[in-house]
CSV table of C-alpha atoms and ligand atoms in Angstrom, one decimal:
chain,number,residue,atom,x,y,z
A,159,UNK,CA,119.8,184.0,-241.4
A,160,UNK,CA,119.9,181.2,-238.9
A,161,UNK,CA,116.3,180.5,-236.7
A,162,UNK,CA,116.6,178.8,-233.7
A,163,UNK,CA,115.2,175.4,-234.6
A,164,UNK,CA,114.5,174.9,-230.5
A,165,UNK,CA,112.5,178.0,-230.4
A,166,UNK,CA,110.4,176.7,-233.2
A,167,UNK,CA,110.2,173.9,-232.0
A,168,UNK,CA,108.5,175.4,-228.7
A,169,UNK,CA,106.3,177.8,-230.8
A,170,UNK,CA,105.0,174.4,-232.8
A,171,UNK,CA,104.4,172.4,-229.9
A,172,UNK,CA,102.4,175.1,-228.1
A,173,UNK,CA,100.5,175.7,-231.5
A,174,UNK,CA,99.7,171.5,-231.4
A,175,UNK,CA,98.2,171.4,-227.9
A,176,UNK,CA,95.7,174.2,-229.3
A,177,UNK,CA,94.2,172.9,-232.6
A,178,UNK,CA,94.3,169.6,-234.2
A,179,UNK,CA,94.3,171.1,-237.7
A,180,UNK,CA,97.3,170.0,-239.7
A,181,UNK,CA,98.2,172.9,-241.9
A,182,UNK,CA,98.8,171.9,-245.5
A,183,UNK,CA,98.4,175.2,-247.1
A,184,UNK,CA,99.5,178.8,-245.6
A,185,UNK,CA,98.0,182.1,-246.0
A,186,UNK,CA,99.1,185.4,-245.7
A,187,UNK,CA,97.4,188.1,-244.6
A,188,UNK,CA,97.9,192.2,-245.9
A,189,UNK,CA,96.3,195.3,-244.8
A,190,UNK,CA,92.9,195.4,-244.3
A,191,UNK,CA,92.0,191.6,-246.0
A,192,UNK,CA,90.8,190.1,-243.2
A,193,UNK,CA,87.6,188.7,-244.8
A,194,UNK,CA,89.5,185.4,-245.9
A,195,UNK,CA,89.6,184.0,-242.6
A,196,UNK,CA,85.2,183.7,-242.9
A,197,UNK,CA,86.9,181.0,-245.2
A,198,UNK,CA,87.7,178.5,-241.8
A,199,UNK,CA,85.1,176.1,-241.0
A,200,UNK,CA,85.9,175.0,-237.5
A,201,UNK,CA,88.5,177.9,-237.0
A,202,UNK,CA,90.2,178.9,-233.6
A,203,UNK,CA,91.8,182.3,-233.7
A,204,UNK,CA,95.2,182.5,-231.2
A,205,UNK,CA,96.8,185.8,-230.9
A,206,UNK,CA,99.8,186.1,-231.4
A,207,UNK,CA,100.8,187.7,-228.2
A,208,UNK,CA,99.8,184.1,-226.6
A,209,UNK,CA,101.9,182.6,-229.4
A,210,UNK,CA,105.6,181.8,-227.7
A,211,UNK,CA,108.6,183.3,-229.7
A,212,UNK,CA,106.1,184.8,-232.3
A,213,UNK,CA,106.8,188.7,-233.4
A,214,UNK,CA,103.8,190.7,-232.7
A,215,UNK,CA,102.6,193.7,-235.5
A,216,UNK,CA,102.5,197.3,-234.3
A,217,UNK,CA,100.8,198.7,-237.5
A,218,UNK,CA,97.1,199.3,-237.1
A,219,UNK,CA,94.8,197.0,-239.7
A,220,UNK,CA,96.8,194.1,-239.4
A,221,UNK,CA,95.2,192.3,-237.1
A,222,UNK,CA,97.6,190.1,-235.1
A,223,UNK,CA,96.1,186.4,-234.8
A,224,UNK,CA,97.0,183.2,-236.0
A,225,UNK,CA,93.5,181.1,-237.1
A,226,UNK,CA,93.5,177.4,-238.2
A,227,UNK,CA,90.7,175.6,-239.8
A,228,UNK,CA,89.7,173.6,-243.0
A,229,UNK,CA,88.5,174.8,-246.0
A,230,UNK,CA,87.3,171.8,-248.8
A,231,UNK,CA,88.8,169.5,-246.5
A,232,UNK,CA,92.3,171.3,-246.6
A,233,UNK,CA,93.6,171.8,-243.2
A,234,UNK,CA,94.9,176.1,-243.2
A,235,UNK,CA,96.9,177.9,-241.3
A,236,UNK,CA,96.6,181.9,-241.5
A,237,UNK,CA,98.5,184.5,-240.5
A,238,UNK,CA,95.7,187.2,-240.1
A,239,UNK,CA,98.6,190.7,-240.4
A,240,UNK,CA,102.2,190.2,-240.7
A,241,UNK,CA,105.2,192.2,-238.9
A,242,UNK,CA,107.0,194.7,-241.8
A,243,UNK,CA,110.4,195.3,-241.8
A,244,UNK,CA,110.4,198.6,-241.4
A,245,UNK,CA,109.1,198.1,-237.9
A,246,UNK,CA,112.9,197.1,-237.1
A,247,UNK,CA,112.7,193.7,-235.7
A,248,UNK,CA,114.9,192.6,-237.8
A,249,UNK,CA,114.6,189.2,-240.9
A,250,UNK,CA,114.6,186.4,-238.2
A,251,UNK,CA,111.4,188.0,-236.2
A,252,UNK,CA,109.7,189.2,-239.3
A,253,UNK,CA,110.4,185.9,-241.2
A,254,UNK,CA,109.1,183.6,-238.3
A,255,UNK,CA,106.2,182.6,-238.8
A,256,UNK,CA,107.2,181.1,-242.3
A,257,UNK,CA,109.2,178.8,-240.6
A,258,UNK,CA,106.6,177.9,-238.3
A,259,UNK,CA,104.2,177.4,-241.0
A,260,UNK,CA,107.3,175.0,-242.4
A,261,UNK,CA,107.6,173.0,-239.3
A,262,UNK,CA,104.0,172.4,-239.0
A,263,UNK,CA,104.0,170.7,-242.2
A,264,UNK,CA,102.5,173.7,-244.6
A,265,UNK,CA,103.7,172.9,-248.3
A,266,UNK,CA,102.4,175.7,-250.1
A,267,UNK,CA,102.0,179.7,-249.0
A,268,UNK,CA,99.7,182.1,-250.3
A,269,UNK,CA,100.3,185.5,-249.9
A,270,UNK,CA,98.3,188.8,-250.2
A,271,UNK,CA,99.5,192.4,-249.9
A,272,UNK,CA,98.3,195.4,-250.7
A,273,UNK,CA,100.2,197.7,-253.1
A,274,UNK,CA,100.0,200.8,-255.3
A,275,UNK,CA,99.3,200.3,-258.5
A,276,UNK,CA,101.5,201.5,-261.5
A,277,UNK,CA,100.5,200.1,-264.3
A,278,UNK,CA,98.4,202.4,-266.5
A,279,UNK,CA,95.9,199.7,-267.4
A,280,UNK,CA,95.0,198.9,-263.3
A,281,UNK,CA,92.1,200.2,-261.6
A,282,UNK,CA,91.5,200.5,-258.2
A,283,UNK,CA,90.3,197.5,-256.6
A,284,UNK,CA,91.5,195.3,-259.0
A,285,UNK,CA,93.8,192.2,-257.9
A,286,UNK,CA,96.9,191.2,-259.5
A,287,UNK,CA,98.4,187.8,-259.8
A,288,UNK,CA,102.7,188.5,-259.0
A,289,UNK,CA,105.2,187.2,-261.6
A,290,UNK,CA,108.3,188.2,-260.6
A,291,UNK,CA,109.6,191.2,-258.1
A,292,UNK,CA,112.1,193.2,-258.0
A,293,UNK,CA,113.7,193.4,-254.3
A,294,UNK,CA,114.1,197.1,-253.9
A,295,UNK,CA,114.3,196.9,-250.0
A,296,UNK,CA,117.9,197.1,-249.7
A,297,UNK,CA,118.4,194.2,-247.6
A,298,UNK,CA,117.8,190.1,-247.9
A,299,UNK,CA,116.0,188.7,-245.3
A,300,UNK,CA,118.7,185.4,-245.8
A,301,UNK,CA,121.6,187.7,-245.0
A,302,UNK,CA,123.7,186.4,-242.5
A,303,UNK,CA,125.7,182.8,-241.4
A,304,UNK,CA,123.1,180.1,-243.2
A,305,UNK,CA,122.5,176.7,-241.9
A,306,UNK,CA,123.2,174.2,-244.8
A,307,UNK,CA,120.6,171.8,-243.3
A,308,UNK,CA,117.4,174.0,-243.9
A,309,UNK,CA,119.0,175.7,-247.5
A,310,UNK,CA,120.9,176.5,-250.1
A,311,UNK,CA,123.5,179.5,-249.4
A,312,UNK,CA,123.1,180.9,-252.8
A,313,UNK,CA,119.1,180.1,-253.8
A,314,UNK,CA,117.4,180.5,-257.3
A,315,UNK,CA,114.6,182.0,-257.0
A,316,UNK,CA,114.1,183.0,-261.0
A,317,UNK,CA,110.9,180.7,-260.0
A,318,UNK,CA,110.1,182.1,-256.4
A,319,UNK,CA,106.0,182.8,-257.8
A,320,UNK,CA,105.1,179.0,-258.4
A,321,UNK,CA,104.0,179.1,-262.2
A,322,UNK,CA,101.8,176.2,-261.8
A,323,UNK,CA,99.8,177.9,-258.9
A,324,UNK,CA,100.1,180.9,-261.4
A,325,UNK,CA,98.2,179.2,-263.6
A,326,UNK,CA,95.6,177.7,-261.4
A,327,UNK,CA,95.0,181.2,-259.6
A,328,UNK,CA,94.2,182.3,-263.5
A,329,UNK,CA,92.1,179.8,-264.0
A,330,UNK,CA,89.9,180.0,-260.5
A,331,UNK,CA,89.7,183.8,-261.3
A,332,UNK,CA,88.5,182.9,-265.1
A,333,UNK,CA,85.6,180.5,-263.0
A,334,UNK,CA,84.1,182.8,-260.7
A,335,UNK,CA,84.4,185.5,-263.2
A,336,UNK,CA,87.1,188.3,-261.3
A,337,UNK,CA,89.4,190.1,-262.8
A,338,UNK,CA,92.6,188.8,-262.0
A,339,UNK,CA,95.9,191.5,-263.1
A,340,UNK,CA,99.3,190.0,-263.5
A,341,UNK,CA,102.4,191.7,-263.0
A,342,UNK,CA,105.7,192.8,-261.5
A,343,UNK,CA,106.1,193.8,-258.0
A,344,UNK,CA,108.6,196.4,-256.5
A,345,UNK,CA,109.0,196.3,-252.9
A,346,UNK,CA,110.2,199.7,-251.1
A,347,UNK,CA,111.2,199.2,-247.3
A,348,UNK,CA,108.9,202.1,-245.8
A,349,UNK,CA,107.1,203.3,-244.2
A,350,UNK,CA,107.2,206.3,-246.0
A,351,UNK,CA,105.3,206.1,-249.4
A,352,UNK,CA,107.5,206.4,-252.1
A,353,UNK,CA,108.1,209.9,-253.5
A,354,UNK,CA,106.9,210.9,-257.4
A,355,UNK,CA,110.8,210.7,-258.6
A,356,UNK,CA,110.7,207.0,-256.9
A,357,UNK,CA,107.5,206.1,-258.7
A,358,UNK,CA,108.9,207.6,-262.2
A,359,UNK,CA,111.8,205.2,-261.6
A,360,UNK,CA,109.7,202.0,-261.0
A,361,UNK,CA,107.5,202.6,-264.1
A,362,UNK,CA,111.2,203.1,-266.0
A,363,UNK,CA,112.3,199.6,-264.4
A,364,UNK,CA,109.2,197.6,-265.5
A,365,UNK,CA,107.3,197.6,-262.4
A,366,UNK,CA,103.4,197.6,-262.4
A,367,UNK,CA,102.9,197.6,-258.6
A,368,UNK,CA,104.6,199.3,-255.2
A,369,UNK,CA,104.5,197.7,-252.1
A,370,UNK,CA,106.3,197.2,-248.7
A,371,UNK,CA,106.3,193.3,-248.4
A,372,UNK,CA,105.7,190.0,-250.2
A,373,UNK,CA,109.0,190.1,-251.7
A,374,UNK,CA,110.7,188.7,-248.3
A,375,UNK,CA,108.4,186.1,-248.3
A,376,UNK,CA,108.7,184.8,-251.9
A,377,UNK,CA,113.0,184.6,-251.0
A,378,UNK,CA,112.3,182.8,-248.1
A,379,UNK,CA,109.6,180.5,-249.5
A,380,UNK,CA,111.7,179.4,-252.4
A,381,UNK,CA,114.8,179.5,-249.8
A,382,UNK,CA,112.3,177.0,-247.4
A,383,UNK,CA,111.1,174.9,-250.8
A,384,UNK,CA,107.7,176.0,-250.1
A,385,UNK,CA,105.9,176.6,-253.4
A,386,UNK,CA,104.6,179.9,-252.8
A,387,UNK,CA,102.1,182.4,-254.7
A,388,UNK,CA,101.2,185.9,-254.3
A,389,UNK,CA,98.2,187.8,-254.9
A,390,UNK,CA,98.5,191.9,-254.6
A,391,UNK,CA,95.3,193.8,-254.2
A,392,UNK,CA,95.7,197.0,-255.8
A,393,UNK,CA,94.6,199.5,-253.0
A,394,UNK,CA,95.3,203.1,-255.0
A,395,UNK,CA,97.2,204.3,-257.8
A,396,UNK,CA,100.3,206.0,-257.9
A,397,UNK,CA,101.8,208.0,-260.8
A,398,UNK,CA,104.4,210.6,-260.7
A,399,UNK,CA,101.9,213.3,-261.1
A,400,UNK,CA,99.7,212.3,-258.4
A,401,UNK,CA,98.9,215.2,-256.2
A,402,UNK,CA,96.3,213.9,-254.2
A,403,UNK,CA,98.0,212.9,-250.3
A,404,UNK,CA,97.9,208.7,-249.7
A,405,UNK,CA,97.0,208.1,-246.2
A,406,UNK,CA,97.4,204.0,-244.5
A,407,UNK,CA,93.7,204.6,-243.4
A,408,UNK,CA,92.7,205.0,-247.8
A,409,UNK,CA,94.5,202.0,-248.0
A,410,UNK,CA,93.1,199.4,-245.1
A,411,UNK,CA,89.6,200.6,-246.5
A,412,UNK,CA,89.8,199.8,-249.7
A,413,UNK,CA,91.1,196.4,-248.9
A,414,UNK,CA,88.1,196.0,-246.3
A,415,UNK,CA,85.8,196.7,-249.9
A,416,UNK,CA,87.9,194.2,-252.0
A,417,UNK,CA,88.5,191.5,-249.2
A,418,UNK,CA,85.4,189.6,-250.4
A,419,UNK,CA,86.7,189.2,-253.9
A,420,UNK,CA,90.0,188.0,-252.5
A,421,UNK,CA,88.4,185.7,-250.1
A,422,UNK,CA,86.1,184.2,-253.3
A,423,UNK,CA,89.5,183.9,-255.2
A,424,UNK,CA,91.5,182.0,-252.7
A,425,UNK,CA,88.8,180.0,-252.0
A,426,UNK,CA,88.2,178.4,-255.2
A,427,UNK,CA,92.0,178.6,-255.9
A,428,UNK,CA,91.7,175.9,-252.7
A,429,UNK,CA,89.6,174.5,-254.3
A,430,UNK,CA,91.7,174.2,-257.5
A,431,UNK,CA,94.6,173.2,-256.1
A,432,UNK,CA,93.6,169.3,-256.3
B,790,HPA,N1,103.1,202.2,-251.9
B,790,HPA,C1,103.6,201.3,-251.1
B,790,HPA,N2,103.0,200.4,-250.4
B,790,HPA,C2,101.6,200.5,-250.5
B,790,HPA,C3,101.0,201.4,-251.3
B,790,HPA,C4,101.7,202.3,-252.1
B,790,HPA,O1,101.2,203.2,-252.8
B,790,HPA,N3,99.6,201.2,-251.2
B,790,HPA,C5,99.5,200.1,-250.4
B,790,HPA,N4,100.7,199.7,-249.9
């Protein structure tokens, strides 16, 4: 995937003559988990329609605006909703912003999705810290000619989920006393959810969560050198006897009811981070 470094370049320089915040640390934003961004002291909130050369989300719940502030004297950047791939833009468009966050100086990314749980032992509600994925979206968002310069053709990622941040996510949860999961995410393209044969065949591949994103960002992180971690929020449970019908409005609730806990977490994972 090549990104035009000149239309970056504009997006940045616009971005600079808004705030004066320099973004060390990125955040990502899933469905409904808005309540991260009360986080901000001294925020400004830019849409992103205002944003040059920045892909704008279609899907209802994902907000659309790009805040900066500080939090424990850490200057953020966060990408309140992300555009999916299966809204057909296409990897440079989707993958954007993480470039911008790059060339405004952003070391570290944290990511939060929201995904159907799997595992038998998850609850509702609960959050899950992701080891590893498996990319299940038939596609690579670094398909395509690669530009030496920025990175490596062939990438290891066998370490895309930072372990250290692993560890101090663990640790943060431990402190303010939530229950933090861990496990394996599968990422599906969508939109549709997946169907009960589909489930039965992620719980046979080791999976212990279903989502539509994250797994994009991780390859590009690593692929970028940003150290990068990812925090799922477990929005309903899935099995392969599920009856019950899943509805996007189900899941952008939930995540309003869980977005405190998040927004605790990454906070004093913030705060962790030294
Ligand atoms: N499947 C895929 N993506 C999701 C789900 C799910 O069950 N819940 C929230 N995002």
């Amino acid at each position: 995937m090549i990104i035009e470094k000149e239309k970056v370049r504009e997006t940045v320089e616009y971005l600079s003559s808004r705030t004066e915040v320099k973004p060390e640390i990125g955040i990502i934003l899933g469905s409904g988990l808005g309540a991260v961004v009360k986080l901000l002291e001294d925020s400004i909130h830019i849409p992103y329609p205002d944003i040059p050369n920045f892909p704008v989300s279609s899907v209802k719940g994902h907000g659309g605006k790009l805040a900066f502030g500080t939090y424990a004297g850490k200057g953020l950047v966060v990408q309140e909703g992300r555009v999916h791939f299966y809204e057909g833009l296409g990897a440079a468009k989707v993958m954007y912003p993480l470039w911008v966050m790059k060339a405004l100086g952003v070391k570290t990314i944290i990511n939060t999705n929201a995904a159907g749980g799997i595992n038998p032992n998850f609850a509702g509600g609960d959050l899950m810290l992701v080891k590893d994925h498996i990319n299940f979206m038939f596609t690579n968002p670094l398909i395509g000619p690669n530009d030496e310069s920025i990175g490596p053709r062939f990438p290891d990622i066998s370490e895309a989920y930072n372990p250290e941040l692993g560890e101090i996510a663990r640790h943060a949860a431990e402190k303010i006393g939530i229950k933090l999961q861990s496990g394996i995410l599968i990422s599906f393209p969508g939109p549709s959810y997946e169907t009960r044969a589909e489930i039965a065949m992620a719980i046979k591949l080791g999976a212990d969560a279903v989502g539509m994103s994250t797994v994009p960002e991780a390859i590009v992180s690593s692929y970028l050198g940003l150290r990068f971690l990812a925090i799922t929020f477990i929005s309903n449970l899935v099995s392969p006897t599920r009856t019950e019908p899943l509805t996007h409005k189900d899941v952008t609730r939930a995540a309003a009811r869980a977005s405190k806990n998040l927004a605790a977490l990454i906070g004093e994972i913030i705060k962790e981070m030294g």
